Coordinates of C-alpha atoms in Angstrom, one line a residue:
X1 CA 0.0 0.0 0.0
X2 CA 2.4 2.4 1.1
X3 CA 5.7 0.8 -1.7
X4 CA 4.9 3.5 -4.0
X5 CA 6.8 6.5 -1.0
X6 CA 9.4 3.6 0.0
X7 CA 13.0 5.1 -1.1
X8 CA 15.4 2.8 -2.9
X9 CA 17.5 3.1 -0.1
X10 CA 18.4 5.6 2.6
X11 CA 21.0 7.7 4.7
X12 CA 21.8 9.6 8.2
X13 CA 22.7 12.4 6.0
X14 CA 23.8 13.3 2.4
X15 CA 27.1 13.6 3.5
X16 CA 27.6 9.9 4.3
X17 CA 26.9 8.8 1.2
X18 CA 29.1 6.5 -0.5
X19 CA 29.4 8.8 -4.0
X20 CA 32.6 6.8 -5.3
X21 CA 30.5 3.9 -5.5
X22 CA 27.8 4.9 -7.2
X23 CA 29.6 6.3 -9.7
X24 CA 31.5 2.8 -9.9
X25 CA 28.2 1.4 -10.1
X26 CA 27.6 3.7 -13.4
X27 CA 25.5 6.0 -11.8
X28 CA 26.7 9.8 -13.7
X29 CA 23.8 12.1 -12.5
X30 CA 22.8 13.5 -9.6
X31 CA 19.3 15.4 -8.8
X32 CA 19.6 17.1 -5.1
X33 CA 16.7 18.6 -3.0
X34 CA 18.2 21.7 -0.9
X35 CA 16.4 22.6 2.2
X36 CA 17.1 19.9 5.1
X37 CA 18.9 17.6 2.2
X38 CA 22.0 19.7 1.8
X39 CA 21.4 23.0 4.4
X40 CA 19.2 23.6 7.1
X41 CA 16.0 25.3 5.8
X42 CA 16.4 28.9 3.9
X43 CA 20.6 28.8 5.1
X44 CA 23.1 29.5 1.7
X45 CA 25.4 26.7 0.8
X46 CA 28.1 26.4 3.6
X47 CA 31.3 25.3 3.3
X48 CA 30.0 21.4 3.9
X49 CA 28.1 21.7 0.8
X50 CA 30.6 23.5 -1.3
X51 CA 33.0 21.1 -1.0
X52 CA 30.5 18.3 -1.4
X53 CA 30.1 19.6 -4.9
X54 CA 33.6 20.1 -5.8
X55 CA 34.1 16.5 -4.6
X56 CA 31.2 15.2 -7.2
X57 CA 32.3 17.4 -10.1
X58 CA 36.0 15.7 -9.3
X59 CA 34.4 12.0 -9.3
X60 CA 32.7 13.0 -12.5
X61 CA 28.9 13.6 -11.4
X62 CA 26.8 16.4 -13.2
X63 CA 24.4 17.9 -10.9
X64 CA 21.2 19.4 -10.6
X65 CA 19.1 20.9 -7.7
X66 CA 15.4 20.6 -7.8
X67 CA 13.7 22.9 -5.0
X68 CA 10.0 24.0 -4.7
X69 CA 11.1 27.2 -3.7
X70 CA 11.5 30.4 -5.6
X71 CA 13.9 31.4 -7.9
X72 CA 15.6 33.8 -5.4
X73 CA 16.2 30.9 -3.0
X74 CA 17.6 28.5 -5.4
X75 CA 19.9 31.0 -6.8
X76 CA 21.2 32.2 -3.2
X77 CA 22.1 28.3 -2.5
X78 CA 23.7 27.7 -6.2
X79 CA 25.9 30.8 -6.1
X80 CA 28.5 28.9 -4.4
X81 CA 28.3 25.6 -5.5
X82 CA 27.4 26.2 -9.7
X83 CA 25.7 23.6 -10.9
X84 CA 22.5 23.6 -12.7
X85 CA 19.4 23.9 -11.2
X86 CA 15.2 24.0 -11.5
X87 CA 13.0 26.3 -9.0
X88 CA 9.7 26.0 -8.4
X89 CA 9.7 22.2 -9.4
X90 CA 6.0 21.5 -8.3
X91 CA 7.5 18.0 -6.9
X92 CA 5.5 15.6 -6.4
X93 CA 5.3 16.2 -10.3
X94 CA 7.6 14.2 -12.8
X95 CA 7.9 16.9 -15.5
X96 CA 10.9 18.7 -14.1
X97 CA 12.9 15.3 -12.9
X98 CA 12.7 14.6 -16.3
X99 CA 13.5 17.9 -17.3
X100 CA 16.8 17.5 -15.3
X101 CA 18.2 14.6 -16.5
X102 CA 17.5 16.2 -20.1
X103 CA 19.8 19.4 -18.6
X104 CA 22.3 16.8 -17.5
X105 CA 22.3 14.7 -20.4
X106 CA 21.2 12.0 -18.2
X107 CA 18.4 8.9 -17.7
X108 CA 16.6 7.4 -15.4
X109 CA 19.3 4.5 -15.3
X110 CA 22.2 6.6 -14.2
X111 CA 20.6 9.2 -12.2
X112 CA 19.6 9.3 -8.5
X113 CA 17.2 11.6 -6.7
X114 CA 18.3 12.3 -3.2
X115 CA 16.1 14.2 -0.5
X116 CA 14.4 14.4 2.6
X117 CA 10.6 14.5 2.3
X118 CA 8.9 11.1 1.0
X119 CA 6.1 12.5 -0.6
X120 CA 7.4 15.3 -2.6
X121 CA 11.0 14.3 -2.8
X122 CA 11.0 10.4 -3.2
X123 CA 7.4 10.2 -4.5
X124 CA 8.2 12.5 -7.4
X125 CA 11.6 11.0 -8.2
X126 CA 10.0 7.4 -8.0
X127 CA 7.1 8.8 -10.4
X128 CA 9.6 9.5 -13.1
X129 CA 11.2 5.9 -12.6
X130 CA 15.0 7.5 -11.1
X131 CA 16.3 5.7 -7.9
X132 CA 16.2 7.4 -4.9
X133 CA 17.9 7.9 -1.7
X134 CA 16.0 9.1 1.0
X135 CA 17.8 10.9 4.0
X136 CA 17.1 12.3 7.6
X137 CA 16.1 16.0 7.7
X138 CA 19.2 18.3 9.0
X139 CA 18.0 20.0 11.1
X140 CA 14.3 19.8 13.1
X141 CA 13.0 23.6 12.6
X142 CA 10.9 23.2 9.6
X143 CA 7.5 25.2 7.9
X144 CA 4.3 24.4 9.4
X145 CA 2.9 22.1 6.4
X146 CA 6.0 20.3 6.2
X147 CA 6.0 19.5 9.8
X148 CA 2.2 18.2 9.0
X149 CA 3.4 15.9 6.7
X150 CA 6.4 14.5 9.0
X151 CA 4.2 12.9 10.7
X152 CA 2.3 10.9 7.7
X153 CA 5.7 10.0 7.2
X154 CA 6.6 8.1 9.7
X155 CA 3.7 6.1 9.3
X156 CA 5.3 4.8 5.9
X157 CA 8.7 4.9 7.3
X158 CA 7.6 2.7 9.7
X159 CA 6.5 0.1 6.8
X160 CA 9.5 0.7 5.1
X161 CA 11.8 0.1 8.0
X162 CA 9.6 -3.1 8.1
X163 CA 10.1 -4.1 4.6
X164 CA 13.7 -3.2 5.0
X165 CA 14.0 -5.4 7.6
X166 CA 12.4 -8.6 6.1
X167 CA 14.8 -8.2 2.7
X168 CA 17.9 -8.5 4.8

């Protein structure tokens, strides 16, 4: 019932994840959410996240960010790490991960969608068929409707975890 929000896999934080081996895996794109996935919510791109970037550009990734938020926002972030990047994204919607992957010169099986909200985030990303990884929000201090749907969430996480669980 709940399969269709369950992340390929998942993550502590963005910053843990093994990027090395996905690209050994043949994985050449990556799609990033920004608020709580890379910075705390409405912060610019701190040194964490700048050299997260250079790191993936090194390795051999191409990059996009895919945000909700306004143009202003995404800019402020991408100023400091330069990659490409969609605003206003209307995730859960499929049309702009697609729309990334063309930018990148990517498809759905060398990209990855990672993020921290199941059911814009990973629901979006699975909708368009790109593997996701699904990590823990950075920091708790969030917008009143996302908070709303936390909780939603960890009735599926709690399915997932249980699925998880069963496959190992």
């Amino acid at each position: 019932m709940f399969e269709r929000f369950f992340p390929d896999g998942d993550s502590d934080s963005t910053y843990q994840i093994d990027f090395e081996q996905l690209y050994r895996e043949g994985y050449r794109g990556l799609l990033f959410d920004i608020d709580n996935t890379l910075v705390p919510h409405g912060a610019k791109a701190d040194a964490r996240a700048m050299e997260l970037f250079e790191r993936l550009k090194k390795i051999g990734f191409v990059c996009c960010l895919i945000s909700n938020n306004k143009r202003e926002r995404v800019e402020m972030f991408n100023r400091d790490v330069n990659v490409a990047f969609i605003e206003d994204a209307h995730k859960p919607s499929k049309k702009n991960y697609l729309h990334a992957m063309e930018l990148l010169g990517t498809d759905k099986s060398n990209t990855i969608f990672i993020g921290d909200q199941l059911f814009t985030d990973i629901y979006g990303a699975k909708r368009a068929g790109i593997r996701t990884i699904l990590v823990k929000p950075i920091h708790p201090k969030e917008e009143i409707q996302i908070v709303l749907k936390r909780y939603l969430e960890w009735i599926v996480l709690h399915f997932y975890r249980k699925e998880k669980g069963r496959r190992k």
